[in-house]
Amino acid sequence: MPYILAIESSCDDTSAAIIENNKILANVIANQKMHENFGGVVPELASRAHQQNIIPVVDTALKIAKIKKEQLDAIAFTRGPGLLGSLLVGSSFAKSFSLALNIPLIEVDHLEAHILSHFIKDDNQQKVPEFPFLCLLVSGGHTQIVLMQSHFEMEIIGKTIDDAAGEAFDKAAKIMSIPYPGGPLIDKFSKEGNPYAFKFNEPNIPGLNFSFSGLKTSILYFLRDELKKDAEFIEKNKFDLCASIQEVIVSILMKKLIKASQQTGINQIAIAGGVSANSGLRKALTDAALKYNWHAFIPKFEYSTDNAAMIAIAAYYKYLNNDFASQSATPYARSIF
Ligand code: KG4
Ligand code: ZN
């Protein structure tokens, strides 16, 4: 007790998870491949695909968890931030299910959920962060350093003033004609390349804030000049370019995270969000943990990018707090923090 069904549909993945207390029984994700051809997520296509995927995904999750829908104690959904059309599919489904089964509804914030994914207990030995801890939340839409005082008390102490880290990866990939989403492919190609082959300047932003738009422009101009000299420059240097771009993005992120730890005196440090799947960032965090004596928390791959398991764990803590949503809870597109 309790069994909670969670739905995540904020962007282009339709996901359903079942949780029993803090243990995930099923986490099913249907990816939408068609956006690759457009170089980014097409909102109209995304919401239509969610409508097609949601029932099979929920059905599969229930089968994997080996529970009947009548056994559910609550149903949770991502309320925002995200694409409104996509969020509407998940929230309408959850509301109808809650009415039909006469069980409570729980709304979850997508960003909070990314951070709370660290509290999923897949095995009993696993350590979870202690409060207060810092979390570098890096996704396609957000890049922030969050100070977590408790499960639902979060303070953003640094954030990007323009692009998110995931966007920096995806936009750099697009410039090199690497298909969307470029982040995972840049990560893959980086493994074959030299991270110090090309040097891109890091922005000089005060405090704990980030900026990535200048990097995108400097990559664009650098490649434009090189392509004038050699039309095959990108093809010939793809691995080194990817490794060098990944190196600078990870370096920008890590410098601010180290600064945040020094300023707050907090040494429980987590990363979360799609970019936390990046092997360069994972290694940099592990290295920094050794150097600075941090307790570092890196999410499993399946909980890094968008998934409903993270919505389920956030919902579990809300359930314990009797924090339920009303049928009139409407989705929000932009972050509420
Ligand atoms: O959290 P997420 O799945 O969706 C959002 O909430 O935005 O994050 C998606 C972002 C995309 O920009 C994607 O390119 C990036 O995470 N990403 C990666 C990797 N895997 C996903 N970036 C770098 N390296 C990766 N391995
Ligand atoms: Zn996300």
Coordinates of C-alpha atoms and ligand atoms in Angstrom, one line a residue:
M1 CA 0.0 0.0 0.0
P2 CA -0.5 2.4 -1.7
Y3 CA -0.5 1.5 -5.4
I4 CA -0.3 4.6 -7.5
L5 CA -0.6 4.9 -11.3
A6 CA 1.4 7.8 -12.7
I7 CA 1.2 9.3 -16.2
E8 CA 3.9 11.5 -17.8
S9 CA 3.1 13.3 -21.1
S10 CA 4.8 16.7 -20.9
C11 CA 6.7 16.5 -24.2
D12 CA 7.2 13.7 -26.7
D13 CA 7.3 10.6 -24.6
T14 CA 4.1 8.9 -23.3
S15 CA 4.9 7.1 -20.1
A16 CA 3.0 5.2 -17.4
A17 CA 4.4 3.8 -14.1
I18 CA 3.0 1.9 -11.2
I19 CA 4.6 2.4 -7.8
E20 CA 4.0 0.5 -4.5
N21 CA 5.3 2.8 -1.7
N22 CA 8.7 3.8 -3.0
K23 CA 9.3 0.8 -5.2
I24 CA 8.6 0.9 -9.0
L25 CA 6.6 -2.1 -10.3
A26 CA 6.4 -0.9 -13.9
N27 CA 7.8 2.0 -15.9
V28 CA 6.6 1.9 -19.6
I29 CA 7.7 4.5 -22.1
A30 CA 6.5 5.0 -25.7
N31 CA 8.9 7.2 -27.6
Q32 CA 7.8 9.3 -30.6
K33 CA 10.2 8.8 -33.4
M34 CA 8.5 11.0 -36.0
H35 CA 10.0 14.2 -34.6
E36 CA 13.5 13.2 -35.8
N37 CA 12.5 14.2 -39.3
F38 CA 11.6 17.7 -38.2
G39 CA 14.7 18.5 -36.1
G40 CA 12.6 19.1 -33.0
V41 CA 9.3 18.2 -31.3
V42 CA 6.2 19.2 -33.3
P43 CA 3.6 19.9 -30.6
E44 CA 0.6 19.0 -32.8
L45 CA 2.0 15.6 -33.7
A46 CA 3.1 15.0 -30.1
S47 CA -0.3 15.4 -28.6
R48 CA -1.9 13.2 -31.3
A49 CA 0.7 10.5 -30.6
H50 CA 0.0 10.7 -26.9
Q51 CA -3.7 10.1 -27.6
Q52 CA -2.8 6.9 -29.5
N53 CA -0.2 5.7 -27.0
I54 CA -1.8 6.4 -23.6
I55 CA -4.2 3.5 -23.3
P56 CA -1.7 0.8 -24.5
V57 CA 1.0 2.3 -22.3
V58 CA -1.2 2.3 -19.2
D59 CA -2.5 -1.2 -20.0
T60 CA 1.1 -2.6 -20.4
A61 CA 2.1 -0.9 -17.1
L62 CA -0.7 -2.6 -15.2
K63 CA 0.1 -6.0 -16.8
I64 CA 3.8 -5.7 -15.9
A65 CA 3.0 -4.7 -12.4
K66 CA 0.5 -7.6 -12.2
I67 CA -2.2 -5.5 -10.7
K68 CA -5.8 -4.7 -11.7
K69 CA -7.0 -1.1 -12.1
E70 CA -9.4 -1.7 -9.2
Q71 CA -6.4 -2.1 -6.8
L72 CA -5.1 1.4 -7.5
D73 CA -5.2 3.8 -4.6
A74 CA -4.5 7.0 -6.6
I75 CA -3.7 8.3 -10.0
A76 CA -1.0 11.0 -10.7
F77 CA -0.2 13.1 -13.7
T78 CA 2.3 15.7 -14.8
R79 CA 0.5 19.1 -14.6
G80 CA 3.4 21.1 -16.1
P81 CA 5.7 22.6 -17.3
G82 CA 5.6 21.3 -20.9
L83 CA 3.6 21.4 -24.1
L84 CA 0.0 22.2 -23.3
G85 CA -1.5 19.9 -25.9
S86 CA 0.6 17.0 -24.6
L87 CA -0.1 17.8 -21.0
L88 CA -3.8 17.9 -21.7
V89 CA -3.8 14.3 -22.9
G90 CA -2.2 13.0 -19.7
S91 CA -4.3 15.2 -17.4
S92 CA -7.6 14.4 -19.1
F93 CA -6.9 10.7 -19.0
A94 CA -5.9 10.9 -15.3
K95 CA -9.0 12.9 -14.4
S96 CA -11.4 10.5 -16.2
F97 CA -9.6 7.5 -14.6
S98 CA -9.9 9.0 -11.2
L99 CA -13.6 9.7 -11.6
A100 CA -14.3 6.2 -13.0
L101 CA -12.4 4.4 -10.3
N102 CA -13.4 6.9 -7.6
I103 CA -9.8 7.3 -6.4
P104 CA -7.9 10.5 -5.6
L105 CA -6.0 12.5 -8.2
I106 CA -2.5 13.8 -7.6
E107 CA -0.8 16.5 -9.7
V108 CA 3.0 16.5 -10.0
D109 CA 5.4 19.2 -11.2
H110 CA 7.7 17.7 -13.9
L111 CA 10.9 19.5 -12.5
E112 CA 10.2 18.4 -8.9
A113 CA 9.7 14.9 -10.2
H114 CA 13.1 14.8 -12.0
I115 CA 14.7 15.7 -8.7
L116 CA 12.6 13.3 -6.6
S117 CA 13.6 10.4 -8.9
H118 CA 16.5 10.0 -6.5
F119 CA 14.1 8.7 -3.9
I120 CA 13.0 5.7 -5.9
K121 CA 14.3 2.6 -4.1
D122 CA 15.0 -0.2 -6.6
D123 CA 17.1 -2.0 -4.0
N124 CA 17.3 -1.7 -0.3
Q125 CA 21.0 -1.0 -0.2
Q126 CA 20.6 2.1 -2.3
K127 CA 21.4 5.4 -0.6
V128 CA 19.2 8.4 -1.1
P129 CA 20.2 12.1 -0.7
E130 CA 19.9 13.7 2.8
F131 CA 18.3 17.1 3.2
P132 CA 19.5 19.7 2.5
F133 CA 21.0 18.7 -0.9
L134 CA 21.8 20.4 -4.1
C135 CA 20.5 19.2 -7.5
L136 CA 21.8 20.2 -10.9
L137 CA 18.6 19.9 -12.9
V138 CA 19.6 19.7 -16.6
S139 CA 17.0 18.9 -19.3
G140 CA 15.8 20.0 -22.7
G141 CA 13.9 23.0 -21.3
H142 CA 15.6 23.8 -18.0
T143 CA 19.0 24.2 -16.4
Q144 CA 19.1 25.1 -12.7
I145 CA 20.8 24.5 -9.5
V146 CA 18.1 23.7 -6.9
L147 CA 18.6 23.7 -3.1
M148 CA 16.3 21.0 -1.7
Q149 CA 15.3 21.6 1.9
S150 CA 12.7 18.8 2.0
H151 CA 10.8 16.8 -0.6
F152 CA 8.6 19.8 -1.7
E153 CA 10.7 22.8 -0.5
M154 CA 12.9 23.8 -3.4
E155 CA 14.8 27.0 -4.0
I156 CA 16.4 27.7 -7.3
I157 CA 19.8 29.3 -6.5
G158 CA 21.1 29.4 -10.1
K159 CA 19.5 29.1 -13.6
T160 CA 20.2 29.7 -17.2
I161 CA 19.5 33.1 -18.5
D162 CA 18.9 31.8 -22.1
D163 CA 19.2 28.3 -23.5
A164 CA 19.0 25.1 -21.4
A165 CA 22.0 22.6 -21.4
G166 CA 19.9 20.1 -23.4
E167 CA 19.1 22.8 -25.9
A168 CA 22.8 23.6 -26.2
F169 CA 23.5 19.9 -27.1
D170 CA 20.5 19.7 -29.5
K171 CA 21.3 23.0 -31.2
A172 CA 25.0 22.2 -31.6
A173 CA 24.0 18.8 -33.1
K174 CA 21.6 20.5 -35.5
I175 CA 24.4 22.8 -36.7
M176 CA 26.4 19.6 -37.5
S177 CA 23.3 18.0 -39.2
I178 CA 23.1 15.4 -36.4
P179 CA 19.5 14.3 -36.0
Y180 CA 17.2 15.4 -33.1
P181 CA 17.5 14.8 -30.2
G182 CA 21.3 15.5 -30.6
G183 CA 22.3 15.1 -27.0
P184 CA 22.5 11.3 -26.9
L185 CA 24.3 11.2 -30.3
I186 CA 26.9 13.9 -29.3
D187 CA 27.5 11.7 -26.2
K188 CA 28.0 8.6 -28.3
F189 CA 30.3 10.3 -30.8
S190 CA 32.3 12.0 -28.0
K191 CA 33.5 8.6 -26.9
E192 CA 35.6 8.3 -30.1
G193 CA 36.9 11.9 -30.1
N194 CA 39.4 14.2 -28.4
P195 CA 37.7 16.6 -26.0
Y196 CA 40.6 19.1 -26.3
A197 CA 40.8 19.1 -30.1
F198 CA 38.8 22.4 -30.4
K199 CA 38.5 25.1 -27.8
F200 CA 35.2 27.0 -27.3
N201 CA 35.1 29.9 -24.9
E202 CA 33.1 29.6 -21.7
P203 CA 30.7 32.5 -20.9
N204 CA 31.5 34.8 -18.0
I205 CA 28.2 35.0 -16.1
P206 CA 28.1 36.2 -12.5
G207 CA 26.9 34.1 -9.6
L208 CA 25.4 30.7 -10.1
N209 CA 23.6 31.5 -13.4
F210 CA 24.4 29.9 -16.7
S211 CA 24.3 31.0 -20.3
F212 CA 24.6 28.8 -23.4
S213 CA 23.5 31.0 -26.3
G214 CA 27.0 32.4 -26.9
L215 CA 28.4 28.9 -27.2
K216 CA 25.9 28.1 -29.9
T217 CA 26.9 31.2 -31.8
S218 CA 30.6 30.6 -31.5
I219 CA 30.1 27.0 -32.7
L220 CA 28.1 28.3 -35.7
Y221 CA 30.7 30.9 -36.7
F222 CA 33.7 28.5 -36.1
L223 CA 32.1 25.9 -38.4
R224 CA 31.1 28.5 -41.0
D225 CA 34.7 29.6 -41.3
E226 CA 36.1 26.1 -41.3
L227 CA 33.6 24.9 -43.9
K228 CA 34.7 27.7 -46.2
K229 CA 38.2 26.2 -46.2
D230 CA 37.1 22.6 -46.3
A231 CA 33.5 21.6 -47.2
E232 CA 33.9 18.2 -45.5
F233 CA 35.3 19.7 -42.2
I234 CA 32.3 18.5 -40.1
E235 CA 32.3 15.0 -41.5
K236 CA 36.1 14.6 -41.0
N237 CA 36.1 16.0 -37.5
K238 CA 32.7 14.8 -36.2
F239 CA 34.0 12.9 -33.2
D240 CA 36.5 15.6 -32.1
L241 CA 33.9 18.3 -32.5
C242 CA 31.3 16.3 -30.5
A243 CA 33.9 15.6 -27.7
S244 CA 35.0 19.2 -27.6
I245 CA 31.4 20.5 -27.4
Q246 CA 30.5 18.1 -24.7
E247 CA 33.6 19.0 -22.8
V248 CA 32.7 22.7 -22.7
I249 CA 29.1 22.2 -21.8
V250 CA 30.1 19.8 -18.9
S251 CA 32.8 22.3 -17.8
I252 CA 30.3 25.2 -17.7
L253 CA 27.8 23.1 -15.6
M254 CA 30.4 21.7 -13.2
K255 CA 32.1 25.0 -12.4
K256 CA 28.8 26.5 -11.2
L257 CA 27.9 23.3 -9.3
I258 CA 31.2 23.4 -7.5
K259 CA 30.7 27.1 -6.7
A260 CA 27.2 26.3 -5.4
S261 CA 28.6 23.6 -3.1
Q262 CA 31.3 26.0 -1.8
Q263 CA 28.8 28.9 -1.2
T264 CA 26.2 26.8 0.6
G265 CA 28.6 24.3 2.3
I266 CA 26.4 21.5 1.1
N267 CA 28.2 18.3 -0.1
Q268 CA 25.2 16.1 -0.9
I269 CA 25.1 16.7 -4.7
A270 CA 22.7 15.2 -7.2
I271 CA 22.1 15.6 -10.9
A272 CA 18.8 15.0 -12.7
G273 CA 17.0 15.5 -16.0
G274 CA 17.7 14.3 -19.5
V275 CA 21.3 15.7 -19.7
S276 CA 22.2 13.8 -16.5
A277 CA 22.3 10.7 -18.8
N278 CA 25.4 12.3 -20.4
S279 CA 28.5 10.1 -19.8
G280 CA 30.8 13.1 -19.6
L281 CA 28.7 14.8 -16.9
R282 CA 28.4 11.6 -15.0
K283 CA 32.1 11.1 -15.0
A284 CA 32.8 14.8 -14.1
L285 CA 30.4 14.5 -11.1
T286 CA 32.1 11.3 -10.0
D287 CA 35.5 12.9 -10.3
A288 CA 34.4 16.1 -8.4
A289 CA 32.9 13.9 -5.7
L290 CA 36.3 12.3 -5.0
K291 CA 38.1 15.7 -5.2
Y292 CA 35.6 17.6 -3.0
N293 CA 34.4 14.8 -0.7
W294 CA 30.9 15.0 -2.0
H295 CA 28.1 12.4 -1.7
A296 CA 27.1 12.3 -5.3
F297 CA 23.8 11.0 -6.6
I298 CA 23.4 10.0 -10.3
P299 CA 20.0 8.7 -11.4
K300 CA 19.7 5.4 -13.3
F301 CA 19.5 6.0 -17.1
E302 CA 15.8 5.1 -17.2
Y303 CA 15.1 7.8 -14.6
S304 CA 17.2 10.5 -16.2
T305 CA 15.2 11.2 -19.4
D306 CA 11.5 11.7 -19.2
N307 CA 9.6 8.8 -17.5
A308 CA 6.6 8.3 -15.3
A309 CA 8.5 6.5 -12.5
M310 CA 9.7 9.9 -11.3
I311 CA 6.1 11.2 -11.4
A312 CA 5.1 8.2 -9.3
I313 CA 7.7 8.7 -6.6
A314 CA 6.7 12.4 -6.3
A315 CA 3.1 11.3 -6.1
Y316 CA 3.9 8.9 -3.4
Y317 CA 5.2 11.6 -1.1
K318 CA 2.1 13.8 -2.0
Y319 CA -0.1 10.8 -1.1
L320 CA 1.5 10.6 2.3
N321 CA 0.9 14.3 2.8
N322 CA -2.8 13.9 1.7
D323 CA -2.0 16.4 -1.0
F324 CA -4.6 15.7 -3.7
A325 CA -5.6 17.6 -6.8
S326 CA -9.1 18.7 -7.8
Q327 CA -10.7 17.9 -11.2
S328 CA -10.3 21.6 -12.1
A329 CA -6.5 21.5 -12.1
T330 CA -5.5 22.7 -15.5
P331 CA -2.0 22.1 -17.1
Y332 CA 0.6 24.9 -17.1
A333 CA 3.2 25.4 -19.8
R334 CA 5.8 27.4 -17.9
S335 CA 7.7 26.6 -14.8
I336 CA 5.9 27.7 -11.6
F337 CA 9.2 28.1 -9.6
Ligands
KG4_1 O1 14.4 15.6 -19.2 P1 14.3 15.4 -20.7 O2 14.1 13.9 -21.2 O3 13.1 16.2 -21.3 C1 12.9 17.5 -20.8 O4 12.2 17.6 -19.7 O5 13.3 18.4 -21.5 O6 15.6 16.0 -21.4 C2 15.7 16.0 -22.8 C3 17.1 16.6 -23.1 C4 17.3 16.7 -24.6 O7 17.8 18.0 -24.9 C5 18.3 15.6 -24.9 O8 19.2 16.0 -26.0 C6 19.1 15.6 -23.6 O9 18.1 15.7 -22.6 N1 19.9 14.3 -23.4 C7 21.2 14.3 -23.4 C8 21.5 12.9 -23.3 N2 20.4 12.2 -23.2 C9 19.4 13.1 -23.3 N3 22.1 15.2 -23.6 C10 23.4 14.9 -23.5 N4 23.8 13.6 -23.4 C11 22.9 12.6 -23.3 N5 23.3 11.3 -23.1
ZN2 ZN 12.2 16.2 -18.3

